[in-house]
Every structure is written in structure tokens, then in C-alpha cells.
Amino acid sequence: MRLELRKAHVTGLEWGSPTRMENGVLYVDKEGLIAALSDDDRIEKWDVDLARPGESVRIIPVKDVIEPRVKLEGGESYFASVIGPNDTAGEGATFVLDGAGVVTVGPIMGFQEGFIDMSGPAAKFSPFAELFNVVLIARPVENLEKHQYEEAIRVAGLKAAVWLADCCKNAKIDATEVFEKGTVAEELKKYPDLPPVVHLCMCITQGLLHDTYVYGADVKTCLPTLLHPNEVLDGAMVSGNCVSACDKTTTWHHLHDPVVSELYAQHGKTVNFLGMIPTQESVVLAGKERASSFNARLCRELGAKGVIITEEGYGNPDSDLCLNVNKCEALGMSTVVIADEASGTDGASQGLADATPQMTAFVSCGNVNEMLEVPAMKKVIGFIESIAHVSGGAAESLRPDGSMYVELQSIIGSTCETGFNRSGSLWV
């Protein structure tokens, strides 16, 4: 399977018609974008705003971040089975607006959303402060059921990302990344002396607005499966969850999964990278036992000697994490865990809600409870009052002058458990 990511580097963001790329600047036709989203009667009104790195701008409450992309070769659609036909991702060529993001925002839907500051002390904790962001603000129709609201804004963000990329797909390509790897059987034959490694990607799948989608399928209804790493890097996985902002694996994070990228870079050199297994985090013990058993058996059947396990969320999923470690280790596979910790504001509490002596290799992505004071911003995109209901915020978090005193967990992507953060440090 061969994938080319053809990237046009975005270095500026302005209003303009038609939507296009010129000399590194992304021009956005506001009316055209709103028209492209207007076919969903669940949203009463759309608005669009722009946010650039270094500006005094706060975006709140953020639901998802998506990188603008569109297929050039090897498929009819992007984010297959969600907004287009059921094409297999990971082959051909994809156009990428590198350095741009689509950010979806709306009135508070659940308590587990967060914010992005484009400058100031909070900006250094979120990769999205470095993007040129096109922000979609959704006002749902009155009394819209929450799951319908989540679906409407999730699909709109994906549609907007593809629409922007499609409008710019003839722009000059600044860089091309190539990812090419054969089947598991082919790679095991090619590199018989290298340790086979699997990425076990734990995903929020708890329902009640805590969901992840693979090719449009809700992962909580699926047994664990194997994805070729090209599929992951080409839009097979989509976030649909409102887990705490700090460790929410956004759709943008899935497209830039650093575990996949790092293992790919070492493939054929120090490891034999077999692929990724997206798996559940169930809310019941029977589900946790079932998924962890399938995970371990699938890893063994693939011939893995090492398993890198990444978590999403904390608390309840910590039990899934420990079960995955125990069962993989019991079958003779070495495990490394990447996760964050909820250690209290003083850092003195137990980092995970569960523990096991088999967990001997742990990469911490930071303490979600660390407190941070952030100054007022000159401009707020969205609904600043929602900080009172955001996990890591409270009614008293927002001060009269617009500054806030919050936990790290209220910042989108601050302790992302794929390791794409500065606390755990795959993002520099």
C-alpha cells in the first residue's frame, strides 16, 4: 500500500472570494463555506471566523479540530463512509492544507470540552495554537437532542475540511510525504530479524457523546481490528467524542498520530511495524474483559513481540489500560504505555485510577490537574461562559477582567495520550 500526502504549506489566512491558495495564503469565501454547510436543518445558524497564530484570540468551547484534506488519486472521497462512499483510505494521493485547521465550536453540549488560546501561556500546550484556523460556530435549533447536535457538528467539520481542500487542490505542492508498506505477511518475510511491533490504540467508546468512528462505524459496537498504518494517516479514524479536552484525540490527532509516524520511520531499521489496532474502552467489566482478550490474542496472532498502548481519557479507561497490559504480557509480549495522569492539583495523588505490577514501562503525558492562569484575550470566538461547565473549569474560573484560572485539562490537546504534546514531548 502506497500513500502520498501532497502538502501545500499555509502561511497566512484571509477572507477572499473564491476560496483559494495564493503565495501561501489561504483565502476563505465565508458565504461560500456557509452555503456548503446549509443543507442540515438541525443547525439554525452557521457563522465562520478566522484565528491566526499569535493573535489575542480564545476559541471556546472546542469540539473537534480537522485538517483540510481531499483525495487526488485512489478514491472518490475523504473521511470515507462518513461524508462519502466507502472507499479504503491509505492509497493513492491526498492533498493537504498543511498548517491549517477547521475548528468546530458551539454552545456547551457536555462538560468535557475545552478551549484554544492562540497566544499566551495556554498556547504552548496546544498544537492548534500554531495552526491557521477556520472556526465554524454552530447554533443548533432549539431543543435539538444532544446526539443529533453532536452528529451535525461533527459531519459539518469534516465537510468543511474537504470543501476547503477541494477549492485549493490545484495549489502548488510544497512537500510530498510517501508512506509505503506491504501486508503483515510480506513485511514479516522481509524483516525476519526485526522485532514485530503493534500500536494498540485505545479509543473513547463509552457512548453518551464519547465515541470514535472507524470508516464511519462506531467502535463501541465493533470487535478490535487491524488497520494498515496508511489508513490511519489518511482519514480512516474520526473523533466523535466529548472526552476531557486535554486528552481528547481529535480527528487532527488521528491524522497525525505520532506513534504511527515514529514506528513508520523505524520500520525496516529497528522494528517491523505491523499496524494499528483501534480498540474499545467499555463502560462495563464484561466489555473490558472481552476487548482486552481480543486485543491480546490479535496481537499474538499477528506475531507481535512488542505492543505500544495508548489510552484516551482517564479514570474508567485506566482499568482497560491495565487489562490490556496484563493480557499482552501474559502472552509473552512486552508493553509500553503512553498515558496522562490525574494526580491532583498538587501532583501528590495516584496518577491512574487503577494499577498493575505488569505495567513497567510508562510514558507520562502530564498531570491533567495542574493549575494554570491564563490572561484575557482581546477576542473570544464562541461562548466564554461555557468555561463554567468545562471539565477543568468552574463558575469561578472566569474573572471579571476576562482572565481565567483553570486546570490543564480544559485546554484542547494539552496532554494528548498519543504523545502529541509538549508535556510528554513528541511535539517540539
Coordinates of N, CA, C and O in Angstrom, one line a residue, residues 60 111 113 115 371 384-399 403-407 409-410:
I60 N -13.7 28.9 22.2 CA -14.3 28.1 23.3 C -15.8 27.9 23.0 O -16.4 28.9 22.6
F111 N -20.0 18.4 29.5 CA -19.0 19.1 30.3 C -17.6 18.9 29.9 O -16.6 19.5 30.4
E113 N -15.5 19.5 27.2 CA -15.0 20.3 26.0 C -14.0 21.2 26.5 O -13.7 21.3 27.7
F115 N -10.8 24.7 25.4 CA -10.6 25.9 24.7 C -9.2 25.9 24.1 O -8.3 25.1 24.4
M371 N -2.7 23.4 37.6 CA -3.4 24.7 37.5 C -2.7 25.7 36.7 O -1.4 25.7 36.7
I384 N -17.8 32.2 25.9 CA -16.9 32.2 27.0 C -17.5 31.7 28.3 O -16.8 31.1 29.2
E385 N -18.8 31.9 28.5 CA -19.5 31.4 29.7 C -19.4 29.9 29.9 O -19.6 29.4 31.0
S386 N -19.1 29.2 28.8 CA -19.1 27.7 28.9 C -18.0 27.2 29.8 O -18.0 26.0 30.2
I387 N -17.0 28.0 30.1 CA -15.9 27.6 31.0 C -16.4 27.1 32.3 O -15.8 26.2 33.0
A388 N -17.6 27.6 32.7 CA -18.2 27.2 34.0 C -18.5 25.7 34.0 O -18.6 25.1 35.0
H389 N -18.7 25.1 32.8 CA -19.2 23.7 32.7 C -18.2 22.8 32.0 O -18.4 21.6 31.9
V390 N -17.0 23.4 31.7 CA -16.0 22.5 31.1 C -15.2 21.8 32.1 O -14.9 22.3 33.2
S391 N -14.9 20.5 31.9 CA -14.0 19.8 32.8 C -12.7 20.5 32.9 O -12.0 20.7 32.0
G392 N -12.4 20.8 34.2 CA -11.1 21.6 34.5 C -11.4 23.1 34.7 O -10.5 23.8 35.0
G393 N -12.7 23.4 34.5 CA -13.1 24.8 34.7 C -14.2 24.8 35.8 O -14.6 23.8 36.3
A394 N -14.7 26.0 36.2 CA -15.7 26.1 37.2 C -16.3 27.5 37.0 O -15.8 28.3 36.3
A395 N -17.4 27.7 37.7 CA -18.1 29.0 37.6 C -17.2 30.1 38.0 O -17.2 31.2 37.4
E396 N -16.3 29.9 39.0 CA -15.4 31.0 39.4 C -14.1 31.0 38.6 O -13.3 31.9 38.9
S397 N -14.0 30.2 37.6 CA -12.8 30.2 36.8 C -12.6 31.5 36.0 O -11.5 32.0 35.8
L398 N -13.8 32.0 35.5 CA -13.8 33.2 34.7 C -13.8 34.5 35.6 O -14.8 34.6 36.4
R399 N -12.8 35.3 35.5 CA -12.8 36.5 36.3 C -13.4 37.7 35.6 O -13.5 37.7 34.3
S403 N -9.7 37.1 32.4 CA -8.7 36.1 32.6 C -9.4 34.9 33.3 O -10.5 35.0 33.8
M404 N -8.7 33.8 33.3 CA -9.2 32.5 33.8 C -8.2 31.8 34.6 O -7.0 31.8 34.3
Y405 N -8.6 31.1 35.6 CA -7.8 30.2 36.4 C -8.4 28.8 36.3 O -9.5 28.5 36.7
V406 N -7.7 27.9 35.5 CA -8.2 26.6 35.1 C -7.2 25.5 35.3 O -6.0 25.7 35.5
E407 N -7.7 24.3 35.2 CA -6.8 23.1 35.2 C -6.4 22.9 33.7 O -7.0 23.3 32.8
Q409 N -6.5 20.4 32.0 CA -7.4 19.5 31.3 C -8.4 20.3 30.5 O -9.1 19.8 29.6
S410 N -8.6 21.6 30.7 CA -9.5 22.4 29.9 C -9.0 22.9 28.6 O -9.7 23.4 27.8

